[in-house]
Amino acid sequence: MKLNTYKTEKEVLEKLAEYFATVAQQAITTKGMFSVALSGGSSPKKLYELLASEYAKKIDWRKVYFFFGDERYVPHSDPNSNYLMAKTALFDPLRISESQIFPVDTSVEPRVAAQKYAETIQQFFKGEEARFDLVLLGLGDNSHTASLFPYTAVLNDKEPSVKEVFLEDQKMYRITINAPLISNAHHIAFLVYGEGKAEAVHHVIEDKTDINNYPAQLIKPVGGEVQWFLDNAAASNLTQQSI
Ligand code: 6PG
């Protein structure tokens, strides 16, 4: 695990954009393509806008294939849709072809949506083990990542897959790739900034193992690497040894 901490949110975003470009170029050079699972929520929007502007000419976007680490179970036109956020911030400005984008189909029942997405991923990887080149992740202030929420059944998965998760408090479903599928990625990058995440960052990185309370602790790369991109505010509860 590599921790990258920077003074400001702006620096965090710039460094993660650089990292994204490096990993993308490596994959495109060696394999002729780059597969990335995008994270949702509010933190990554500015990263996507930065990639779509400063990096528009620095990456061969025709070779990039976009998946979603998780999706809210809402129509793609819903303001809460991770797909809509990425479409607005990244896909439309870069004129990404629909053939390179794999949204979660939220027009079917949650369980079917999860099964269909698992099949979509399997087809993309042509039945080989699904290993994304990069999985981008955020961190909730309750230590969830993707839609791996505290005390949900998906936390017990042992095999890579995609599952539906019902959030009691929000009375809504999410569709998420599970921890084994995330951990199979060649590169995993957490983007976390702001004081409000400092406690969760400490729990996940330094606290005792407690998967139900700190689900992001499940993310342990199998043969790949995990890097954290943090501002000082989000890293402020870490002891010196970790930094
Ligand atoms: C989502 C995300 C989720 C997110 C965290 C942090 O769909 O909401 O995938 O895991 O990364 O909840 O969200 P913020 O960046 O909005 O704080």
PDB file of C-alpha atoms and ligand atoms in Angstrom:
ATOM      1  CA  MET A   1       0.000   0.000   0.000  1.00  0.00           C
ATOM      2  CA  LYS A   2       1.353   3.438  -0.934  1.00  0.00           C
ATOM      3  CA  LEU A   3       0.035   6.580   0.720  1.00  0.00           C
ATOM      4  CA  ASN A   4       0.299   9.808  -1.283  1.00  0.00           C
ATOM      5  CA  THR A   5      -0.652  12.840   0.818  1.00  0.00           C
ATOM      6  CA  TYR A   6      -0.763  16.399  -0.468  1.00  0.00           C
ATOM      7  CA  LYS A   7      -1.506  19.791   1.032  1.00  0.00           C
ATOM      8  CA  THR A   8      -4.563  20.624  -1.061  1.00  0.00           C
ATOM      9  CA  GLU A   9      -7.431  18.887  -2.841  1.00  0.00           C
ATOM     10  CA  LYS A  10      -6.177  20.445  -6.098  1.00  0.00           C
ATOM     11  CA  GLU A  11      -2.790  18.744  -5.727  1.00  0.00           C
ATOM     12  CA  VAL A  12      -4.441  15.410  -4.907  1.00  0.00           C
ATOM     13  CA  LEU A  13      -6.531  15.603  -8.063  1.00  0.00           C
ATOM     14  CA  GLU A  14      -3.545  16.612 -10.225  1.00  0.00           C
ATOM     15  CA  LYS A  15      -1.394  13.758  -8.898  1.00  0.00           C
ATOM     16  CA  LEU A  16      -4.150  11.188  -9.312  1.00  0.00           C
ATOM     17  CA  ALA A  17      -4.797  12.400 -12.864  1.00  0.00           C
ATOM     18  CA  GLU A  18      -1.072  11.930 -13.570  1.00  0.00           C
ATOM     19  CA  TYR A  19      -1.217   8.428 -12.081  1.00  0.00           C
ATOM     20  CA  PHE A  20      -4.329   7.611 -14.145  1.00  0.00           C
ATOM     21  CA  ALA A  21      -2.524   8.713 -17.317  1.00  0.00           C
ATOM     22  CA  THR A  22       0.598   6.699 -16.472  1.00  0.00           C
ATOM     23  CA  VAL A  23      -1.352   3.498 -15.807  1.00  0.00           C
ATOM     24  CA  ALA A  24      -3.485   4.069 -18.907  1.00  0.00           C
ATOM     25  CA  GLN A  25      -0.479   4.639 -21.171  1.00  0.00           C
ATOM     26  CA  GLN A  26       1.295   1.566 -19.781  1.00  0.00           C
ATOM     27  CA  ALA A  27      -1.755  -0.625 -20.462  1.00  0.00           C
ATOM     28  CA  ILE A  28      -2.349   0.820 -23.932  1.00  0.00           C
ATOM     29  CA  THR A  29       1.320   0.334 -24.843  1.00  0.00           C
ATOM     30  CA  THR A  30       1.434  -3.270 -23.619  1.00  0.00           C
ATOM     31  CA  LYS A  31      -2.110  -4.468 -24.381  1.00  0.00           C
ATOM     32  CA  GLY A  32      -3.575  -1.931 -26.793  1.00  0.00           C
ATOM     33  CA  MET A  33      -6.346  -1.100 -24.336  1.00  0.00           C
ATOM     34  CA  PHE A  34      -7.044   0.180 -20.809  1.00  0.00           C
ATOM     35  CA  SER A  35      -9.984  -0.914 -18.658  1.00  0.00           C
ATOM     36  CA  VAL A  36     -11.024   1.259 -15.730  1.00  0.00           C
ATOM     37  CA  ALA A  37     -13.833   0.960 -13.176  1.00  0.00           C
ATOM     38  CA  LEU A  38     -14.891   4.467 -12.183  1.00  0.00           C
ATOM     39  CA  SER A  39     -15.967   5.451  -8.697  1.00  0.00           C
ATOM     40  CA  GLY A  40     -19.057   7.528  -8.062  1.00  0.00           C
ATOM     41  CA  GLY A  41     -20.170  10.078  -5.526  1.00  0.00           C
ATOM     42  CA  SER A  42     -18.952  13.680  -5.498  1.00  0.00           C
ATOM     43  CA  SER A  43     -15.181  13.365  -4.941  1.00  0.00           C
ATOM     44  CA  PRO A  44     -14.182  12.053  -8.396  1.00  0.00           C
ATOM     45  CA  LYS A  45     -16.215  14.570 -10.466  1.00  0.00           C
ATOM     46  CA  LYS A  46     -13.391  17.107 -10.451  1.00  0.00           C
ATOM     47  CA  LEU A  47     -10.915  14.347 -11.352  1.00  0.00           C
ATOM     48  CA  TYR A  48     -13.001  13.424 -14.382  1.00  0.00           C
ATOM     49  CA  GLU A  49     -13.289  17.089 -15.394  1.00  0.00           C
ATOM     50  CA  LEU A  50      -9.501  17.436 -15.084  1.00  0.00           C
ATOM     51  CA  LEU A  51      -8.920  14.320 -17.211  1.00  0.00           C
ATOM     52  CA  ALA A  52     -11.359  15.587 -19.824  1.00  0.00           C
ATOM     53  CA  SER A  53      -9.584  18.944 -20.066  1.00  0.00           C
ATOM     54  CA  GLU A  54      -5.844  18.761 -19.239  1.00  0.00           C
ATOM     55  CA  TYR A  55      -5.524  15.139 -20.387  1.00  0.00           C
ATOM     56  CA  ALA A  56      -7.730  15.239 -23.469  1.00  0.00           C
ATOM     57  CA  LYS A  57      -4.667  14.923 -25.715  1.00  0.00           C
ATOM     58  CA  LYS A  58      -2.373  13.006 -23.346  1.00  0.00           C
ATOM     59  CA  ILE A  59      -4.254   9.699 -23.432  1.00  0.00           C
ATOM     60  CA  ASP A  60      -5.483   7.753 -26.461  1.00  0.00           C
ATOM     61  CA  TRP A  61      -9.076   7.751 -25.215  1.00  0.00           C
ATOM     62  CA  ARG A  62     -10.179   5.545 -28.126  1.00  0.00           C
ATOM     63  CA  LYS A  63      -8.447   2.672 -26.334  1.00  0.00           C
ATOM     64  CA  VAL A  64     -10.075   3.240 -22.918  1.00  0.00           C
ATOM     65  CA  TYR A  65     -13.001   1.076 -21.711  1.00  0.00           C
ATOM     66  CA  PHE A  66     -15.113   2.430 -18.875  1.00  0.00           C
ATOM     67  CA  PHE A  67     -16.919   0.398 -16.231  1.00  0.00           C
ATOM     68  CA  PHE A  68     -18.480   1.417 -12.907  1.00  0.00           C
ATOM     69  CA  GLY A  69     -17.332   0.167  -9.516  1.00  0.00           C
ATOM     70  CA  ASP A  70     -20.846   0.740  -8.322  1.00  0.00           C
ATOM     71  CA  GLU A  71     -24.078   2.379  -9.360  1.00  0.00           C
ATOM     72  CA  ARG A  72     -27.102   3.710  -7.584  1.00  0.00           C
ATOM     73  CA  TYR A  73     -30.246   1.815  -8.608  1.00  0.00           C
ATOM     74  CA  VAL A  74     -31.807   4.816 -10.353  1.00  0.00           C
ATOM     75  CA  PRO A  75     -32.481   5.682 -14.024  1.00  0.00           C
ATOM     76  CA  HIS A  76     -29.436   6.969 -15.927  1.00  0.00           C
ATOM     77  CA  SER A  77     -31.247  10.322 -16.151  1.00  0.00           C
ATOM     78  CA  ASP A  78     -31.431  10.608 -12.352  1.00  0.00           C
ATOM     79  CA  PRO A  79     -29.140  13.259 -10.766  1.00  0.00           C
ATOM     80  CA  ASN A  80     -27.884  10.533  -8.392  1.00  0.00           C
ATOM     81  CA  SER A  81     -26.697   8.312 -11.237  1.00  0.00           C
ATOM     82  CA  ASN A  82     -22.942   7.693 -11.267  1.00  0.00           C
ATOM     83  CA  TYR A  83     -23.256   7.074 -14.999  1.00  0.00           C
ATOM     84  CA  LEU A  84     -24.822  10.518 -15.540  1.00  0.00           C
ATOM     85  CA  MET A  85     -22.073  12.173 -13.480  1.00  0.00           C
ATOM     86  CA  ALA A  86     -19.327  10.464 -15.524  1.00  0.00           C
ATOM     87  CA  LYS A  87     -21.165  11.149 -18.805  1.00  0.00           C
ATOM     88  CA  THR A  88     -21.374  14.848 -18.019  1.00  0.00           C
ATOM     89  CA  ALA A  89     -17.849  15.252 -16.596  1.00  0.00           C
ATOM     90  CA  LEU A  90     -15.883  12.847 -18.789  1.00  0.00           C
ATOM     91  CA  PHE A  91     -17.596  10.934 -21.598  1.00  0.00           C
ATOM     92  CA  ASP A  92     -19.377  13.821 -23.344  1.00  0.00           C
ATOM     93  CA  PRO A  93     -16.465  16.328 -23.227  1.00  0.00           C
ATOM     94  CA  LEU A  94     -14.123  13.630 -24.639  1.00  0.00           C
ATOM     95  CA  ARG A  95     -16.763  12.358 -27.092  1.00  0.00           C
ATOM     96  CA  ILE A  96     -16.245   8.797 -25.883  1.00  0.00           C
ATOM     97  CA  SER A  97     -18.019   6.263 -28.083  1.00  0.00           C
ATOM     98  CA  GLU A  98     -20.851   4.356 -26.388  1.00  0.00           C
ATOM     99  CA  SER A  99     -19.104   1.141 -27.454  1.00  0.00           C
ATOM    100  CA  GLN A 100     -16.376   1.957 -24.912  1.00  0.00           C
ATOM    101  CA  ILE A 101     -18.769   2.554 -21.996  1.00  0.00           C
ATOM    102  CA  PHE A 102     -20.396  -0.207 -19.925  1.00  0.00           C
ATOM    103  CA  PRO A 103     -23.082   1.291 -17.689  1.00  0.00           C
ATOM    104  CA  VAL A 104     -25.050  -0.809 -15.202  1.00  0.00           C
ATOM    105  CA  ASP A 105     -28.519  -1.537 -16.640  1.00  0.00           C
ATOM    106  CA  THR A 106     -30.779  -0.170 -13.903  1.00  0.00           C
ATOM    107  CA  SER A 107     -33.952  -0.738 -15.926  1.00  0.00           C
ATOM    108  CA  VAL A 108     -34.264  -4.324 -14.653  1.00  0.00           C
ATOM    109  CA  GLU A 109     -34.700  -5.753 -11.133  1.00  0.00           C
ATOM    110  CA  PRO A 110     -31.670  -5.152  -8.847  1.00  0.00           C
ATOM    111  CA  ARG A 111     -30.621  -8.802  -8.731  1.00  0.00           C
ATOM    112  CA  VAL A 112     -30.938  -9.079 -12.529  1.00  0.00           C
ATOM    113  CA  ALA A 113     -28.990  -5.827 -12.935  1.00  0.00           C
ATOM    114  CA  ALA A 114     -26.152  -7.298 -10.867  1.00  0.00           C
ATOM    115  CA  GLN A 115     -26.177 -10.600 -12.758  1.00  0.00           C
ATOM    116  CA  LYS A 116     -26.239  -8.813 -16.127  1.00  0.00           C
ATOM    117  CA  TYR A 117     -23.330  -6.610 -15.108  1.00  0.00           C
ATOM    118  CA  ALA A 118     -21.302  -9.620 -13.977  1.00  0.00           C
ATOM    119  CA  GLU A 119     -21.949 -11.162 -17.424  1.00  0.00           C
ATOM    120  CA  THR A 120     -20.978  -7.912 -19.158  1.00  0.00           C
ATOM    121  CA  ILE A 121     -17.647  -7.920 -17.308  1.00  0.00           C
ATOM    122  CA  GLN A 122     -17.052 -11.614 -18.034  1.00  0.00           C
ATOM    123  CA  GLN A 123     -17.742 -11.046 -21.739  1.00  0.00           C
ATOM    124  CA  PHE A 124     -15.350  -8.089 -21.855  1.00  0.00           C
ATOM    125  CA  PHE A 125     -12.582 -10.213 -20.329  1.00  0.00           C
ATOM    126  CA  LYS A 126     -13.502 -13.012 -22.751  1.00  0.00           C
ATOM    127  CA  GLY A 127     -14.040 -15.531 -19.974  1.00  0.00           C
ATOM    128  CA  GLU A 128     -10.526 -14.935 -18.600  1.00  0.00           C
ATOM    129  CA  GLU A 129     -10.209 -13.800 -14.982  1.00  0.00           C
ATOM    130  CA  ALA A 130     -11.621 -10.266 -14.805  1.00  0.00           C
ATOM    131  CA  ARG A 131      -8.756  -7.966 -13.830  1.00  0.00           C
ATOM    132  CA  PHE A 132      -9.388  -4.260 -14.406  1.00  0.00           C
ATOM    133  CA  ASP A 133      -6.261  -2.256 -15.178  1.00  0.00           C
ATOM    134  CA  LEU A 134      -7.456   0.332 -12.688  1.00  0.00           C
ATOM    135  CA  VAL A 135     -10.258   0.558 -10.139  1.00  0.00           C
ATOM    136  CA  LEU A 136     -10.908   4.041  -8.752  1.00  0.00           C
ATOM    137  CA  LEU A 137     -12.462   4.089  -5.287  1.00  0.00           C
ATOM    138  CA  GLY A 138     -13.808   6.673  -2.887  1.00  0.00           C
ATOM    139  CA  LEU A 139     -14.343   6.275   0.841  1.00  0.00           C
ATOM    140  CA  GLY A 140     -17.502   7.078   2.740  1.00  0.00           C
ATOM    141  CA  ASP A 141     -17.277   8.617   6.213  1.00  0.00           C
ATOM    142  CA  ASN A 142     -18.586   5.256   7.482  1.00  0.00           C
ATOM    143  CA  SER A 143     -15.614   3.481   5.835  1.00  0.00           C
ATOM    144  CA  HIS A 144     -17.591   2.020   2.927  1.00  0.00           C
ATOM    145  CA  THR A 145     -16.109   1.906  -0.548  1.00  0.00           C
ATOM    146  CA  ALA A 146     -17.909   1.285  -3.828  1.00  0.00           C
ATOM    147  CA  SER A 147     -21.202   0.044  -2.374  1.00  0.00           C
ATOM    148  CA  LEU A 148     -19.599  -2.256   0.151  1.00  0.00           C
ATOM    149  CA  PHE A 149     -21.492  -0.883   3.144  1.00  0.00           C
ATOM    150  CA  PRO A 150     -21.140  -1.886   6.809  1.00  0.00           C
ATOM    151  CA  TYR A 151     -22.954  -5.091   7.808  1.00  0.00           C
ATOM    152  CA  THR A 152     -24.096  -6.013   4.297  1.00  0.00           C
ATOM    153  CA  ALA A 153     -23.975  -9.596   2.988  1.00  0.00           C
ATOM    154  CA  VAL A 154     -21.725  -8.658   0.045  1.00  0.00           C
ATOM    155  CA  LEU A 155     -18.857  -8.192   2.533  1.00  0.00           C
ATOM    156  CA  ASN A 156     -18.729 -11.984   2.949  1.00  0.00           C
ATOM    157  CA  ASP A 157     -18.218 -12.714  -0.766  1.00  0.00           C
ATOM    158  CA  LYS A 158     -15.208 -14.899  -1.515  1.00  0.00           C
ATOM    159  CA  GLU A 159     -15.493 -15.030  -5.321  1.00  0.00           C
ATOM    160  CA  PRO A 160     -15.275 -12.054  -7.712  1.00  0.00           C
ATOM    161  CA  SER A 161     -18.760 -10.928  -8.709  1.00  0.00           C
ATOM    162  CA  VAL A 162     -21.313  -8.151  -8.882  1.00  0.00           C
ATOM    163  CA  LYS A 163     -24.083  -7.901  -6.272  1.00  0.00           C
ATOM    164  CA  GLU A 164     -27.157  -5.869  -5.410  1.00  0.00           C
ATOM    165  CA  VAL A 165     -27.057  -4.206  -1.997  1.00  0.00           C
ATOM    166  CA  PHE A 166     -30.148  -2.807  -0.233  1.00  0.00           C
ATOM    167  CA  LEU A 167     -29.403   0.193   1.985  1.00  0.00           C
ATOM    168  CA  GLU A 168     -32.007   0.197   4.795  1.00  0.00           C
ATOM    169  CA  ASP A 169     -31.320   3.784   5.869  1.00  0.00           C
ATOM    170  CA  GLN A 170     -31.620   5.143   2.340  1.00  0.00           C
ATOM    171  CA  LYS A 171     -34.373   2.666   1.300  1.00  0.00           C
ATOM    172  CA  MET A 172     -32.554   2.180  -1.985  1.00  0.00           C
ATOM    173  CA  TYR A 173     -30.581  -0.435  -3.877  1.00  0.00           C
ATOM    174  CA  ARG A 174     -27.040  -0.144  -5.146  1.00  0.00           C
ATOM    175  CA  ILE A 175     -25.243  -2.419  -7.607  1.00  0.00           C
ATOM    176  CA  THR A 176     -21.578  -3.033  -6.778  1.00  0.00           C
ATOM    177  CA  ILE A 177     -18.563  -4.996  -7.845  1.00  0.00           C
ATOM    178  CA  ASN A 178     -17.463  -6.916  -4.771  1.00  0.00           C
ATOM    179  CA  ALA A 179     -14.158  -6.889  -2.872  1.00  0.00           C
ATOM    180  CA  PRO A 180     -12.640  -9.966  -4.587  1.00  0.00           C
ATOM    181  CA  LEU A 181     -13.310  -8.399  -8.016  1.00  0.00           C
ATOM    182  CA  ILE A 182     -11.843  -5.045  -6.933  1.00  0.00           C
ATOM    183  CA  SER A 183      -8.826  -6.751  -5.329  1.00  0.00           C
ATOM    184  CA  ASN A 184      -8.056  -8.584  -8.601  1.00  0.00           C
ATOM    185  CA  ALA A 185      -7.332  -5.269 -10.322  1.00  0.00           C
ATOM    186  CA  HIS A 186      -3.800  -4.495 -11.484  1.00  0.00           C
ATOM    187  CA  HIS A 187      -4.056  -1.036  -9.890  1.00  0.00           C
ATOM    188  CA  ILE A 188      -6.439   0.287  -7.225  1.00  0.00           C
ATOM    189  CA  ALA A 189      -6.518   3.975  -6.314  1.00  0.00           C
ATOM    190  CA  PHE A 190      -8.463   5.557  -3.455  1.00  0.00           C
ATOM    191  CA  LEU A 191      -9.288   9.234  -3.865  1.00  0.00           C
ATOM    192  CA  VAL A 192     -10.139  10.743  -0.468  1.00  0.00           C
ATOM    193  CA  TYR A 193     -10.042  14.361   0.575  1.00  0.00           C
ATOM    194  CA  GLY A 194     -11.536  16.541   3.309  1.00  0.00           C
ATOM    195  CA  GLU A 195     -11.578  16.579   7.087  1.00  0.00           C
ATOM    196  CA  GLY A 196     -14.828  14.629   7.156  1.00  0.00           C
ATOM    197  CA  LYS A 197     -13.042  11.486   5.945  1.00  0.00           C
ATOM    198  CA  ALA A 198     -10.121  11.596   8.416  1.00  0.00           C
ATOM    199  CA  GLU A 199     -11.693   9.212  10.935  1.00  0.00           C
ATOM    200  CA  ALA A 200     -12.642   6.679   8.250  1.00  0.00           C
ATOM    201  CA  VAL A 201      -9.133   6.865   6.748  1.00  0.00           C
ATOM    202  CA  HIS A 202      -7.625   6.109  10.159  1.00  0.00           C
ATOM    203  CA  HIS A 203     -10.039   3.185  10.772  1.00  0.00           C
ATOM    204  CA  VAL A 204      -9.385   1.606   7.379  1.00  0.00           C
ATOM    205  CA  ILE A 205      -5.629   2.075   7.243  1.00  0.00           C
ATOM    206  CA  GLU A 206      -4.544   1.841  10.896  1.00  0.00           C
ATOM    207  CA  ASP A 207      -7.302   0.382  13.021  1.00  0.00           C
ATOM    208  CA  LYS A 208      -7.723  -3.285  13.924  1.00  0.00           C
ATOM    209  CA  THR A 209      -9.366  -5.461  11.254  1.00  0.00           C
ATOM    210  CA  ASP A 210     -13.111  -5.058  11.521  1.00  0.00           C
ATOM    211  CA  ILE A 211     -14.625  -5.708   8.110  1.00  0.00           C
ATOM    212  CA  ASN A 212     -18.239  -5.078   9.082  1.00  0.00           C
ATOM    213  CA  ASN A 213     -17.469  -1.654  10.508  1.00  0.00           C
ATOM    214  CA  TYR A 214     -14.666  -0.740   8.104  1.00  0.00           C
ATOM    215  CA  PRO A 215     -15.534  -2.497   4.797  1.00  0.00           C
ATOM    216  CA  ALA A 216     -12.799  -0.737   2.808  1.00  0.00           C
ATOM    217  CA  GLN A 217     -10.310  -2.894   4.760  1.00  0.00           C
ATOM    218  CA  LEU A 218     -11.458  -5.723   2.450  1.00  0.00           C
ATOM    219  CA  ILE A 219      -9.570  -4.173  -0.477  1.00  0.00           C
ATOM    220  CA  LYS A 220      -6.306  -6.134  -0.633  1.00  0.00           C
ATOM    221  CA  PRO A 221      -4.730  -6.334  -4.093  1.00  0.00           C
ATOM    222  CA  VAL A 222      -4.018  -9.814  -5.472  1.00  0.00           C
ATOM    223  CA  GLY A 223      -0.848  -9.290  -7.481  1.00  0.00           C
ATOM    224  CA  GLY A 224      -1.632  -5.633  -8.086  1.00  0.00           C
ATOM    225  CA  GLU A 225      -1.052  -2.468  -6.082  1.00  0.00           C
ATOM    226  CA  VAL A 226      -3.216  -0.126  -4.026  1.00  0.00           C
ATOM    227  CA  GLN A 227      -2.410   3.552  -3.728  1.00  0.00           C
ATOM    228  CA  TRP A 228      -4.164   6.195  -1.626  1.00  0.00           C
ATOM    229  CA  PHE A 229      -4.381   9.770  -2.853  1.00  0.00           C
ATOM    230  CA  LEU A 230      -5.212  11.945   0.160  1.00  0.00           C
ATOM    231  CA  ASP A 231      -5.100  15.566   1.139  1.00  0.00           C
ATOM    232  CA  ASN A 232      -3.585  16.444   4.531  1.00  0.00           C
ATOM    233  CA  ALA A 233      -7.067  16.965   5.967  1.00  0.00           C
ATOM    234  CA  ALA A 234      -8.181  13.414   5.173  1.00  0.00           C
ATOM    235  CA  ALA A 235      -4.825  12.063   6.432  1.00  0.00           C
ATOM    236  CA  SER A 236      -4.894  14.139   9.621  1.00  0.00           C
ATOM    237  CA  ASN A 237      -5.819  11.239  11.931  1.00  0.00           C
ATOM    238  CA  LEU A 238      -3.041   8.960  10.694  1.00  0.00           C
ATOM    239  CA  THR A 239      -0.029   8.369  12.921  1.00  0.00           C
ATOM    240  CA  GLN A 240       3.372   9.272  11.524  1.00  0.00           C
ATOM    241  CA  GLN A 241       4.291   5.591  10.991  1.00  0.00           C
ATOM    242  CA  SER A 242       1.610   5.242   8.305  1.00  0.00           C
ATOM    243  CA  ILE A 243       2.488   8.342   6.362  1.00  0.00           C
TER     244      ILE A 243
HETATM  245  C1  6PG B   1     -20.991   6.142  -4.629  1.00  0.00           C
HETATM  246  C2  6PG B   1     -19.545   5.796  -4.511  1.00  0.00           C
HETATM  247  C3  6PG B   1     -19.176   5.696  -3.065  1.00  0.00           C
HETATM  248  C4  6PG B   1     -18.374   6.941  -2.803  1.00  0.00           C
HETATM  249  C5  6PG B   1     -18.283   7.240  -1.344  1.00  0.00           C
HETATM  250  C6  6PG B   1     -17.663   8.625  -1.135  1.00  0.00           C
HETATM  251  O1  6PG B   1     -21.649   5.646  -5.546  1.00  0.00           O
HETATM  252  O2  6PG B   1     -21.424   6.988  -3.812  1.00  0.00           O
HETATM  253  O3  6PG B   1     -19.092   4.848  -5.275  1.00  0.00           O
HETATM  254  O4  6PG B   1     -18.462   4.591  -2.664  1.00  0.00           O
HETATM  255  O5  6PG B   1     -17.079   6.781  -3.353  1.00  0.00           O
HETATM  256  O6  6PG B   1     -19.599   7.228  -0.817  1.00  0.00           O
HETATM  257  O7  6PG B   1     -18.550   9.543  -1.724  1.00  0.00           O
HETATM  258  P1  6PG B   1     -18.171  11.114  -1.821  1.00  0.00           P
HETATM  259  O8  6PG B   1     -17.010  11.193  -2.767  1.00  0.00           O
HETATM  260  O9  6PG B   1     -19.412  11.747  -2.379  1.00  0.00           O
HETATM  261  O10 6PG B   1     -17.814  11.563  -0.418  1.00  0.00           O
END
